PDB file of C-alpha atoms in Angstrom:
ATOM      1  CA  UNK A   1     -23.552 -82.637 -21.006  1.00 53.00           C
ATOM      2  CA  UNK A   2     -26.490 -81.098 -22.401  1.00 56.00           C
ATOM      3  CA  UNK A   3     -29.284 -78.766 -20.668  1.00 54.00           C
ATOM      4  CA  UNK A   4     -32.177 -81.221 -21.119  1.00 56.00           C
ATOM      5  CA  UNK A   5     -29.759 -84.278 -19.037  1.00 57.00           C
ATOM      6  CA  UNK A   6     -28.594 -81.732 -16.471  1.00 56.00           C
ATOM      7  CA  UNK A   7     -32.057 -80.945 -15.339  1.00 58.00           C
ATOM      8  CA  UNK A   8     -32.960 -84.505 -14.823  1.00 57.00           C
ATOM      9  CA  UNK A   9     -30.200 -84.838 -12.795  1.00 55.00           C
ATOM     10  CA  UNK A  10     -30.899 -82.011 -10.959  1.00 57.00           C
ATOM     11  CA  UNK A  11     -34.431 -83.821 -10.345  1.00 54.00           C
ATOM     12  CA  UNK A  12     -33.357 -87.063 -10.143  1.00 54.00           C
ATOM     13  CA  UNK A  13     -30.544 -85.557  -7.226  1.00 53.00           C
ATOM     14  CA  UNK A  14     -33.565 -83.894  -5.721  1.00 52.00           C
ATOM     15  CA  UNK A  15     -35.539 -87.157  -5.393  1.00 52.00           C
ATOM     16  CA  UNK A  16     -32.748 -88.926  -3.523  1.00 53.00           C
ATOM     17  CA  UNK A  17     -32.619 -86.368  -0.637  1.00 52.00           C
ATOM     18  CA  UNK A  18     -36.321 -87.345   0.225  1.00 49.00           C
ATOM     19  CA  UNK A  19     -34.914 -89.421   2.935  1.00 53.00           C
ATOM     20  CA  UNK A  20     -34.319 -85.734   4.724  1.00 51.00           C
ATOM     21  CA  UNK A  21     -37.375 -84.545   4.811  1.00 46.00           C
ATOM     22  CA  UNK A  22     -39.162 -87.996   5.909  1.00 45.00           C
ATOM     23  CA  UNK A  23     -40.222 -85.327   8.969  1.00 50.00           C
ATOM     24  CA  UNK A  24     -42.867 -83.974   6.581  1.00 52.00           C
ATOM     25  CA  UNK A  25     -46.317 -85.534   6.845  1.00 65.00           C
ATOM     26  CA  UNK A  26     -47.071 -84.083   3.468  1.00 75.00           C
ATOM     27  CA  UNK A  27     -45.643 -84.560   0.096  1.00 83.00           C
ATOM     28  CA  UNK A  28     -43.345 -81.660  -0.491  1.00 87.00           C
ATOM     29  CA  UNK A  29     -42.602 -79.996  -3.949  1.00 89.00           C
ATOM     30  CA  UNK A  30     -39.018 -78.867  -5.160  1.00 89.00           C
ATOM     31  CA  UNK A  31     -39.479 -76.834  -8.451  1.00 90.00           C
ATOM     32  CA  UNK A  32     -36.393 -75.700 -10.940  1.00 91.00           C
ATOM     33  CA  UNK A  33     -36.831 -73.642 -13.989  1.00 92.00           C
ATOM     34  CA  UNK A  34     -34.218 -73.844 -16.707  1.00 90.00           C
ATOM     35  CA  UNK A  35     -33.892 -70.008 -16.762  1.00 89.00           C
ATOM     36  CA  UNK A  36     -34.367 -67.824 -13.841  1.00 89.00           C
ATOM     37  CA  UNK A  37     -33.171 -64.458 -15.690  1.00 92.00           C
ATOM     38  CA  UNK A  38     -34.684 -63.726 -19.248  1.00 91.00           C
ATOM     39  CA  UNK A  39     -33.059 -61.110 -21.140  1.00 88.00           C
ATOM     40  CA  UNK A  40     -34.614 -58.855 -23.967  1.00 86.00           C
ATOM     41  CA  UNK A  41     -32.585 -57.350 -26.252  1.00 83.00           C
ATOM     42  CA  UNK A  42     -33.231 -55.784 -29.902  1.00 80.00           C
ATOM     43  CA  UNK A  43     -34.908 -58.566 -32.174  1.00 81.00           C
ATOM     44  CA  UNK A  44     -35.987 -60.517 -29.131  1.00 85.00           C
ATOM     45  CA  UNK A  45     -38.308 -63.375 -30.929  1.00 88.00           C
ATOM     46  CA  UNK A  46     -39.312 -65.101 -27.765  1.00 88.00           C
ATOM     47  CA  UNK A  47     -38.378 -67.608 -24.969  1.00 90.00           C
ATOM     48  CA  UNK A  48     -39.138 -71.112 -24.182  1.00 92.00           C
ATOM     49  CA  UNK A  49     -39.333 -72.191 -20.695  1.00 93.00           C
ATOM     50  CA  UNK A  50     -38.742 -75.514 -19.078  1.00 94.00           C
ATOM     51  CA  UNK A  51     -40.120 -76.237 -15.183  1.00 95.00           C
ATOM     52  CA  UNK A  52     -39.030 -79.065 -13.723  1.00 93.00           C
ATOM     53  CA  UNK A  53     -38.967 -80.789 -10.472  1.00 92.00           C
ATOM     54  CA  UNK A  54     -40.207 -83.672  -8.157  1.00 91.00           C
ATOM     55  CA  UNK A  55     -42.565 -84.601  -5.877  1.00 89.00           C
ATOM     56  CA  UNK A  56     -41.535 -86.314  -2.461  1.00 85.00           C
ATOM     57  CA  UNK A  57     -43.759 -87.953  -0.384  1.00 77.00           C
ATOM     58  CA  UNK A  58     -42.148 -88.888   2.753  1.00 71.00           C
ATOM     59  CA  UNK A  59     -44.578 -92.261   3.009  1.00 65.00           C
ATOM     60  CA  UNK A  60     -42.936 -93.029  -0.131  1.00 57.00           C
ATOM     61  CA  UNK A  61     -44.396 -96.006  -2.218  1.00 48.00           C
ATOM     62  CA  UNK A  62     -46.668 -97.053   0.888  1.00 42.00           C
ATOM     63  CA  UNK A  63     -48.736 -94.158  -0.295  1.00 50.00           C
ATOM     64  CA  UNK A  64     -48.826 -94.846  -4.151  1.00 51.00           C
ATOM     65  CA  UNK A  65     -50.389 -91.751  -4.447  1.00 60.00           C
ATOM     66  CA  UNK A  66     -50.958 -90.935  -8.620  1.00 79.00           C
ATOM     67  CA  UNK A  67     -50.674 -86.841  -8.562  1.00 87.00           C
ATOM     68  CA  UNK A  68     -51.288 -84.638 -11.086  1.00 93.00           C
ATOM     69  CA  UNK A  69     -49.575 -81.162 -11.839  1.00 95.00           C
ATOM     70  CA  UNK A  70     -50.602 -77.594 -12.463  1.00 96.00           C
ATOM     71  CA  UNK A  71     -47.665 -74.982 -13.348  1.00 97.00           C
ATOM     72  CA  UNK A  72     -49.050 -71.644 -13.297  1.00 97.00           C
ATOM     73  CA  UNK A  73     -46.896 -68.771 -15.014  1.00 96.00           C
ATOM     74  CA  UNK A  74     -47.937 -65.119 -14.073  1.00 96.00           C
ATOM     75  CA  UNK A  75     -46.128 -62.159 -15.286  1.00 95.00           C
ATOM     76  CA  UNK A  76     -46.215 -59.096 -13.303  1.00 94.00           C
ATOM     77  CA  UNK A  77     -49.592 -57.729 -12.891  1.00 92.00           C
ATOM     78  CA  UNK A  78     -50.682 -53.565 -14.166  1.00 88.00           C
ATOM     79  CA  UNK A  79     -53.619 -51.416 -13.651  1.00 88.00           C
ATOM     80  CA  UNK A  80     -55.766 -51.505 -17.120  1.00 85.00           C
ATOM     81  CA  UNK A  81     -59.275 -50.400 -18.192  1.00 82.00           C
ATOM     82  CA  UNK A  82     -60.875 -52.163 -20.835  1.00 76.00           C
ATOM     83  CA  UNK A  83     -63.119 -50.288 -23.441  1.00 74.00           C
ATOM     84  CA  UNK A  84     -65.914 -51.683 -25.436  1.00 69.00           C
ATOM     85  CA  UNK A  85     -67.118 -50.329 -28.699  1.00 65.00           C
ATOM     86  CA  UNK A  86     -70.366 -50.146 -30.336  1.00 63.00           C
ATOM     87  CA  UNK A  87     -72.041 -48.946 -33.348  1.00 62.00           C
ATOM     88  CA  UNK A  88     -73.621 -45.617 -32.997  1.00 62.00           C
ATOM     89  CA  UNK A  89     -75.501 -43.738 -35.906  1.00 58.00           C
ATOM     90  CA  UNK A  90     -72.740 -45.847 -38.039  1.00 60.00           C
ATOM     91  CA  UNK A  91     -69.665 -44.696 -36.129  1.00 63.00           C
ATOM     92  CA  UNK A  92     -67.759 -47.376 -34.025  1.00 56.00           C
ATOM     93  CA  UNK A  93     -67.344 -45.464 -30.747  1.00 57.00           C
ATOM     94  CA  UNK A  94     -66.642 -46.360 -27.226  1.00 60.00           C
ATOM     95  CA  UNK A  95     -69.854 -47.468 -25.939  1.00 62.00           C
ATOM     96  CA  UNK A  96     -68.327 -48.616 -22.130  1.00 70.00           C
ATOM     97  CA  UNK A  97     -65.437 -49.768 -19.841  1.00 74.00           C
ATOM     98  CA  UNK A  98     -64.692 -51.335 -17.126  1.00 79.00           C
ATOM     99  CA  UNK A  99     -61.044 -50.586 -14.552  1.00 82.00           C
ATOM    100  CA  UNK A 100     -59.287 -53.720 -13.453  1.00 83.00           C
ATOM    101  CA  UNK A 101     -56.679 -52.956 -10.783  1.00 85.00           C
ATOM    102  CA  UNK A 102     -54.346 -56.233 -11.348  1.00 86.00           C
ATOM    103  CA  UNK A 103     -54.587 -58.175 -14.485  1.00 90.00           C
ATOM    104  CA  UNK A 104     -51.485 -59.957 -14.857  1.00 94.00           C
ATOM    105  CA  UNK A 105     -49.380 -59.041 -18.160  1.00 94.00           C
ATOM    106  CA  UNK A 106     -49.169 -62.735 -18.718  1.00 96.00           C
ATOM    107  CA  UNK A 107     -51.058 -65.813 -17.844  1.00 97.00           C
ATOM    108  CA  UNK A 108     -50.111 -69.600 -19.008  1.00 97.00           C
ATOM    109  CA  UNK A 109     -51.382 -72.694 -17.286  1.00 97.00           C
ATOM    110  CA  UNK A 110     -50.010 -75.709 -18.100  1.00 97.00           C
ATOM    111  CA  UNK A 111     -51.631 -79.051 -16.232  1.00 96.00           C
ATOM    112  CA  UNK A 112     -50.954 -83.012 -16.656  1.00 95.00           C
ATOM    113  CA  UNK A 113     -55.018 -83.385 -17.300  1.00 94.00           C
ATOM    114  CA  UNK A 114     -57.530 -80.730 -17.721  1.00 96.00           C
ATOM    115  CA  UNK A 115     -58.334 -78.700 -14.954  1.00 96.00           C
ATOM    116  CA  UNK A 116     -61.837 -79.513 -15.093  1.00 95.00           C
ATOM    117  CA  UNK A 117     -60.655 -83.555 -14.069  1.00 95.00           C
ATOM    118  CA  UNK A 118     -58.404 -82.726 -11.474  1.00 96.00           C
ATOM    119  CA  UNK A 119     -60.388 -80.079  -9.255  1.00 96.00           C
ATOM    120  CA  UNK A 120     -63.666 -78.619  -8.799  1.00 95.00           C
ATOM    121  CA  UNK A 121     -64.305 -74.902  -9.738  1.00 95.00           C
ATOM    122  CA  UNK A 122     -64.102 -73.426  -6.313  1.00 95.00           C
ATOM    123  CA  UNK A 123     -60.179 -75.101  -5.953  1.00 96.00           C
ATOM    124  CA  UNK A 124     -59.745 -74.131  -9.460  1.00 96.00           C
ATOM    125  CA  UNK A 125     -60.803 -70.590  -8.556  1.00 94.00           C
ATOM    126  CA  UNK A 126     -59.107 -69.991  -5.182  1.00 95.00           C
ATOM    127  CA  UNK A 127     -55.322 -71.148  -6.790  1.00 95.00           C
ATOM    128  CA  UNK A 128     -56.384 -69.378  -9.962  1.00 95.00           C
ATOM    129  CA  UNK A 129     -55.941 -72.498 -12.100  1.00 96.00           C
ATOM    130  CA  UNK A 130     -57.485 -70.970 -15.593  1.00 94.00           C
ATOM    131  CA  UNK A 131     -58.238 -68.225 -17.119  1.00 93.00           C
ATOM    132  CA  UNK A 132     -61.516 -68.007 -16.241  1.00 91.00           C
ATOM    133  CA  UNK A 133     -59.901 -68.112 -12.564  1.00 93.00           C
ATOM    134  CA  UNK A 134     -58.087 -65.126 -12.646  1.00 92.00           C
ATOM    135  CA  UNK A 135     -58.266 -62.586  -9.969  1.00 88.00           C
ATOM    136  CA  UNK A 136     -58.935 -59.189 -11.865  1.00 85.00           C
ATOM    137  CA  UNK A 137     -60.134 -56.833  -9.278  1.00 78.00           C
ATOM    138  CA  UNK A 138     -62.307 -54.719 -10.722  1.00 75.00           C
ATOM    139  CA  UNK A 139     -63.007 -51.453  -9.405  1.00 76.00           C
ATOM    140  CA  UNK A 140     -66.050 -48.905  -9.392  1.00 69.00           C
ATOM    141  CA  UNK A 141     -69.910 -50.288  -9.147  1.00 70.00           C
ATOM    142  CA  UNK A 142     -70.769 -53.067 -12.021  1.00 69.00           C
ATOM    143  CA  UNK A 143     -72.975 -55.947 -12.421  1.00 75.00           C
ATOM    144  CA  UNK A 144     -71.589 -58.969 -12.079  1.00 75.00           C
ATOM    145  CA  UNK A 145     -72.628 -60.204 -15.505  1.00 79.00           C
ATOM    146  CA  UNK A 146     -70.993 -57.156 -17.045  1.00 78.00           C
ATOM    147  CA  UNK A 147     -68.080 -57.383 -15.181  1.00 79.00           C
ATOM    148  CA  UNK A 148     -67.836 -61.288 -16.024  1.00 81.00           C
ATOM    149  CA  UNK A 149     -68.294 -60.022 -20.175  1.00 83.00           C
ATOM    150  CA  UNK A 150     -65.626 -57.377 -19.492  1.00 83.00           C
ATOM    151  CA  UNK A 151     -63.251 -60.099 -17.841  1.00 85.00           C
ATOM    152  CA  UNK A 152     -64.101 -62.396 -20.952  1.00 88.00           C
ATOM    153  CA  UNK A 153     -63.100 -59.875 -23.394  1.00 86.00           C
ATOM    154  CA  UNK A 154     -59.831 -59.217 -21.578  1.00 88.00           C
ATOM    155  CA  UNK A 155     -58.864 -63.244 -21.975  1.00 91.00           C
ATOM    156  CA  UNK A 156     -59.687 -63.487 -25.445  1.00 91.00           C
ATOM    157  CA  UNK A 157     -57.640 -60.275 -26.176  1.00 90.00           C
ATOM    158  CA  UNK A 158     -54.392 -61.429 -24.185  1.00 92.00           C
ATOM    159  CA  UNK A 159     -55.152 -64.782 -25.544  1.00 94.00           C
ATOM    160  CA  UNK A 160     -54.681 -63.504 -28.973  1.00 93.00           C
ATOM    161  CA  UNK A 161     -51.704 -61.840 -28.405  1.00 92.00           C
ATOM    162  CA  UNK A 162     -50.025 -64.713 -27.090  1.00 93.00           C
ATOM    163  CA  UNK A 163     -50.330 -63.392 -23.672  1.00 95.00           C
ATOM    164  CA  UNK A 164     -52.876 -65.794 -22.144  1.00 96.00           C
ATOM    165  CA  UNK A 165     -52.774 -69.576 -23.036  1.00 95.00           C
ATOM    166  CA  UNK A 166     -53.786 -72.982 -21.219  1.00 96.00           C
ATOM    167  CA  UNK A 167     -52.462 -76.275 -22.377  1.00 96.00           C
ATOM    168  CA  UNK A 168     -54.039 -79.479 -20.785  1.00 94.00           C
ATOM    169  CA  UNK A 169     -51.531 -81.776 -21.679  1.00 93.00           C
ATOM    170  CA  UNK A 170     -48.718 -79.696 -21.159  1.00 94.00           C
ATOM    171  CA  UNK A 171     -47.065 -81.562 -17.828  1.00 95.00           C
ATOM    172  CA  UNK A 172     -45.355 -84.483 -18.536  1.00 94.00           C
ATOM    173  CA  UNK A 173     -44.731 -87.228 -15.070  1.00 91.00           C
ATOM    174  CA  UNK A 174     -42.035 -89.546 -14.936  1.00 88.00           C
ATOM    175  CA  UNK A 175     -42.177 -92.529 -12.245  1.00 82.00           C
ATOM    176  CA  UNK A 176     -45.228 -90.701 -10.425  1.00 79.00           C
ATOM    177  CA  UNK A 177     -42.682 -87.973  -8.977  1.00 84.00           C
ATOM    178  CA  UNK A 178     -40.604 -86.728 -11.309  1.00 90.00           C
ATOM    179  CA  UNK A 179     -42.218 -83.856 -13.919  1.00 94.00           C
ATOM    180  CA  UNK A 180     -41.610 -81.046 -16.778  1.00 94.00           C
ATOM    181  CA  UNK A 181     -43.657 -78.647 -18.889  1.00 95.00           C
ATOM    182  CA  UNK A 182     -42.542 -76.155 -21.022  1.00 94.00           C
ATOM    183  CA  UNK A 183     -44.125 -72.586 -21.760  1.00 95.00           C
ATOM    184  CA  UNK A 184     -43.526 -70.208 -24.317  1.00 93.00           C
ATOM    185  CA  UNK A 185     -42.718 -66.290 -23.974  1.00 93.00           C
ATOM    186  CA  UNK A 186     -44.077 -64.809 -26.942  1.00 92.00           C
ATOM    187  CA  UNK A 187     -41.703 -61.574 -28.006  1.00 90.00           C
ATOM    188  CA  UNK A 188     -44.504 -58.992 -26.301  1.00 90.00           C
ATOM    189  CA  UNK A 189     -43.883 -60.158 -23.070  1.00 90.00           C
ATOM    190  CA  UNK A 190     -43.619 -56.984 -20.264  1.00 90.00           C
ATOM    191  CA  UNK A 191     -40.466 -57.022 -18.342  1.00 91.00           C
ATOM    192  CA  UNK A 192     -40.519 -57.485 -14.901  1.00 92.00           C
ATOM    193  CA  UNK A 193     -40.810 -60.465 -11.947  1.00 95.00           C
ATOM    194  CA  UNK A 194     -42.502 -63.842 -12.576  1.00 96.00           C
ATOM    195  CA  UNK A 195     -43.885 -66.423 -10.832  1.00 95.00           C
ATOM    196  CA  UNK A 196     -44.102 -70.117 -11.676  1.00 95.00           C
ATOM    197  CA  UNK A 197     -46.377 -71.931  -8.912  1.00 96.00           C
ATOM    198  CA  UNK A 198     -46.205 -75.776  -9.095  1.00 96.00           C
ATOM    199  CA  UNK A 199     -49.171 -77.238  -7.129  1.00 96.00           C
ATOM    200  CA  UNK A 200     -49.381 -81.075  -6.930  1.00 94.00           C
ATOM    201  CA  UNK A 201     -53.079 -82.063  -6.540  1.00 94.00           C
ATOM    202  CA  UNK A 202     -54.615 -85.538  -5.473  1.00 91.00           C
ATOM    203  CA  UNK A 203     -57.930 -87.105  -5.001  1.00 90.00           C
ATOM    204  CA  UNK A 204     -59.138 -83.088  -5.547  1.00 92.00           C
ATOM    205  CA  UNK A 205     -57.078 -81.630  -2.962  1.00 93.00           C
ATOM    206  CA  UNK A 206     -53.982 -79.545  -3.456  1.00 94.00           C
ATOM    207  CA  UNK A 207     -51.231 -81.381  -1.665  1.00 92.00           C
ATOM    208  CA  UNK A 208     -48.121 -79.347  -2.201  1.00 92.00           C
ATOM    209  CA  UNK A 209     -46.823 -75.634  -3.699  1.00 93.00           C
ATOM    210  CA  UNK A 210     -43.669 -74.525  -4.520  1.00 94.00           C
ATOM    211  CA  UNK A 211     -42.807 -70.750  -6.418  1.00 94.00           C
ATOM    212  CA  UNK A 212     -40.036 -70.287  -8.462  1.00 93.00           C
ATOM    213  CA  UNK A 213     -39.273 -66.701  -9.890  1.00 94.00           C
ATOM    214  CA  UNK A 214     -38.057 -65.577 -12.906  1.00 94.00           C
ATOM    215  CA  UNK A 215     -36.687 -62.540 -14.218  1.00 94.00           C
ATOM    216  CA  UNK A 216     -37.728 -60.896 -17.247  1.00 93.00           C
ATOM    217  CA  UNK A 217     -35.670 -58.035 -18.529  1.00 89.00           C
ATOM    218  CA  UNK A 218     -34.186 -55.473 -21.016  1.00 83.00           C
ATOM    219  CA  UNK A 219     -30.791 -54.971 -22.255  1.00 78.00           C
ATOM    220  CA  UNK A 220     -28.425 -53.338 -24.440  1.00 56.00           C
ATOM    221  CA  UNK A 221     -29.462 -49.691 -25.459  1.00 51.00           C
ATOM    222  CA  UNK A 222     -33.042 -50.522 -24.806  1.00 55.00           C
ATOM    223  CA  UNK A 223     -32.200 -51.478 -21.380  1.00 47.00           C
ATOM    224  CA  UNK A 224     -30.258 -48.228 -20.944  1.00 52.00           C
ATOM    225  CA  UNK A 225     -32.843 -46.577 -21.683  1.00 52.00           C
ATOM    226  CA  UNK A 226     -35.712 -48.267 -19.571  1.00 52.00           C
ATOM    227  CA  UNK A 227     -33.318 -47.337 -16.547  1.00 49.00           C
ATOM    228  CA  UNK A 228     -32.433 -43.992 -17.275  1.00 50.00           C
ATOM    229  CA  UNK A 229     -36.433 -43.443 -17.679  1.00 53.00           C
ATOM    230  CA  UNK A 230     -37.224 -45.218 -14.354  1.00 56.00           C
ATOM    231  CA  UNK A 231     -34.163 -43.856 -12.381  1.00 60.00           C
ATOM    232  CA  UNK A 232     -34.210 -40.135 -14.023  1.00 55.00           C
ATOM    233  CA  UNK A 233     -37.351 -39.700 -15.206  1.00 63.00           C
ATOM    234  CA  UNK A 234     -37.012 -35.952 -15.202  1.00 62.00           C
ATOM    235  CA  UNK A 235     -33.850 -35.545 -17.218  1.00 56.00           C
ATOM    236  CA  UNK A 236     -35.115 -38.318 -19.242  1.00 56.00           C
ATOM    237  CA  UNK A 237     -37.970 -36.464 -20.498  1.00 66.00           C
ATOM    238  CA  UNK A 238     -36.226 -32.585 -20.588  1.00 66.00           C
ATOM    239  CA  UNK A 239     -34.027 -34.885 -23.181  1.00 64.00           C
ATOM    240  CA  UNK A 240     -36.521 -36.449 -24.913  1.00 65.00           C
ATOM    241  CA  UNK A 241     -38.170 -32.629 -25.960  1.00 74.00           C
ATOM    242  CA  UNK A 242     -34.538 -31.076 -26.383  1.00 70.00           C
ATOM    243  CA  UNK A 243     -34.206 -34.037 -28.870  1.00 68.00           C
ATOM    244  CA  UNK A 244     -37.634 -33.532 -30.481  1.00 73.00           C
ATOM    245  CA  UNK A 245     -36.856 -29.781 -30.828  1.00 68.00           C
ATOM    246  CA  UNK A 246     -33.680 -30.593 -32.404  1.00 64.00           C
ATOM    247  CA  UNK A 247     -34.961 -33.317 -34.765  1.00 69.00           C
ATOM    248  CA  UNK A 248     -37.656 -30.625 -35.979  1.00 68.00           C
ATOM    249  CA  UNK A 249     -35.081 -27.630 -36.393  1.00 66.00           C
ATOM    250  CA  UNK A 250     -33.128 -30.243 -38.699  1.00 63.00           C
ATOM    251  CA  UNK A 251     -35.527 -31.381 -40.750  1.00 67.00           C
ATOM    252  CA  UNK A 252     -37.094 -27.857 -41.242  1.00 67.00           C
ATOM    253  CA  UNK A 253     -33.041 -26.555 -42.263  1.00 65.00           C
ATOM    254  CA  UNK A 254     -33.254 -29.700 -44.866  1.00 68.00           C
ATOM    255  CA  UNK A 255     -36.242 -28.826 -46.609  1.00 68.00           C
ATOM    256  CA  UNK A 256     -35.266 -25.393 -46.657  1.00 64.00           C
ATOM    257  CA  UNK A 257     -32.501 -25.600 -48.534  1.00 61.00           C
ATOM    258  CA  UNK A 258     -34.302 -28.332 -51.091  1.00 55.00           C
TER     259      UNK A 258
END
């Protein structure tokens, strides 16, 4: 049986336990991801993700409610402090910066419609539905218009890297309940813990969320290596200059003898 028919299954087996949950006044969502655990290993080009689930609404077809879907993909957020450079006397220096204390490594937002058709900007900014929506927190004293320029820069950078990406048509619905998107890793990704929140949105309102996490992480010798560095980070570096040392001693007993 292949992947793609086992997670409709899994959906469609989700869909048919609704009468359990007929308790629920809202609609409730039960998300699945096709991998929970991503591994990186040496040549890593990449991952595609698929996020399934359904929607079930306990008044069932009485309601006929049309929903739309927002998945929102977040990689593990990091400190980061953005530079801008300038032109001075013909010399591109740093002219300014500006310290974000949680940008998230990754960002992808994938929605049935655009955002922009589904909810107003003050929904769109409190579930972070775009990447205009994202909560930076910005530290130090700045104006608000710098900080917004600062903020703008730091999209279009990750968004050229692959790291930050919206697609408006990426959620596909099936019978009003049933749904998929897919979103790519690109091979930069930073290891760590990720979040997939699935919010099911009617009329405006956000009906229904649901997280599923995912795993991101090295293996093989590169893995080894991330953990000895994390776990022994003292040995890991006495090694690293005993190895340096070593590497110059060798290559100064090669020349020598050319």
């Amino acid at each position: 049986m292949s992947a793609r028919r086992r997670n409709w299954l899994g959906a469609l087996f989700l869909l048919l336990a609704a009468p359990l949950l007929t308790a629920q006044r809202e609609p409730v969502l039960v998300p699945e991801v096709s991998q929970s655990r991503i591994e990186v290993r040496q040549g890593f080009t990449g991952a595609n993700l698929l996020l399934y689930g359904a929607v079930i609404d306990p008044a069932g077809p009485v309601r006929d409610t049309a929903y739309d879907i927002v998945v929102v993909l977040k990689g593990p957020t990091e400190p980061i402090r953005l530079r801008e450079k300038d032109r001075i006397a013909g010399i591109w220096m740093n002219a300014g910066s500006s310290d974000f204390r949680s940008a998230p490594s990754f960002f992808a937002v994938s929605s049935s419609r655009p955002i922009e058709q589904i909810v107003d900007p003050r929904t769109a900014a409190i579930y972070e539905l775009g990447t205009e929506f994202i909560q930076l927190s910005p530290t130090g004293q700045i104006e608000p218009a710098e900080q917004a320029r600062y903020a703008r820069g730091l999209v279009e950078t990750r968004e050229r890297a692959g790291l930050y990406s919206e697609d408006a048509s990426g959620v596909r619905i099936s019978e009003g309940v049933l749904y998929q998107a897919r979103i790519a890793l690109p091979s930069n990704v930073t290891t760590g813990r990720y979040t997939a929140e699935t919010f099911a949105i009617a009329n405006g309102r956000v009906l229904a969320s649901a997280t599923a996490d995912i795993e991101v992480v090295k293996v093989g010798l590169e893995g080894t290596v991330v953990y000895f560095a994390d776990r022994y980070a003292l040995f890991y570096g006495l090694g690293a200059i005993a190895l340096s040392l070593f590497m110059g001693w060798l290559a100064g007993r090669l020349f020598a003898r050319g």
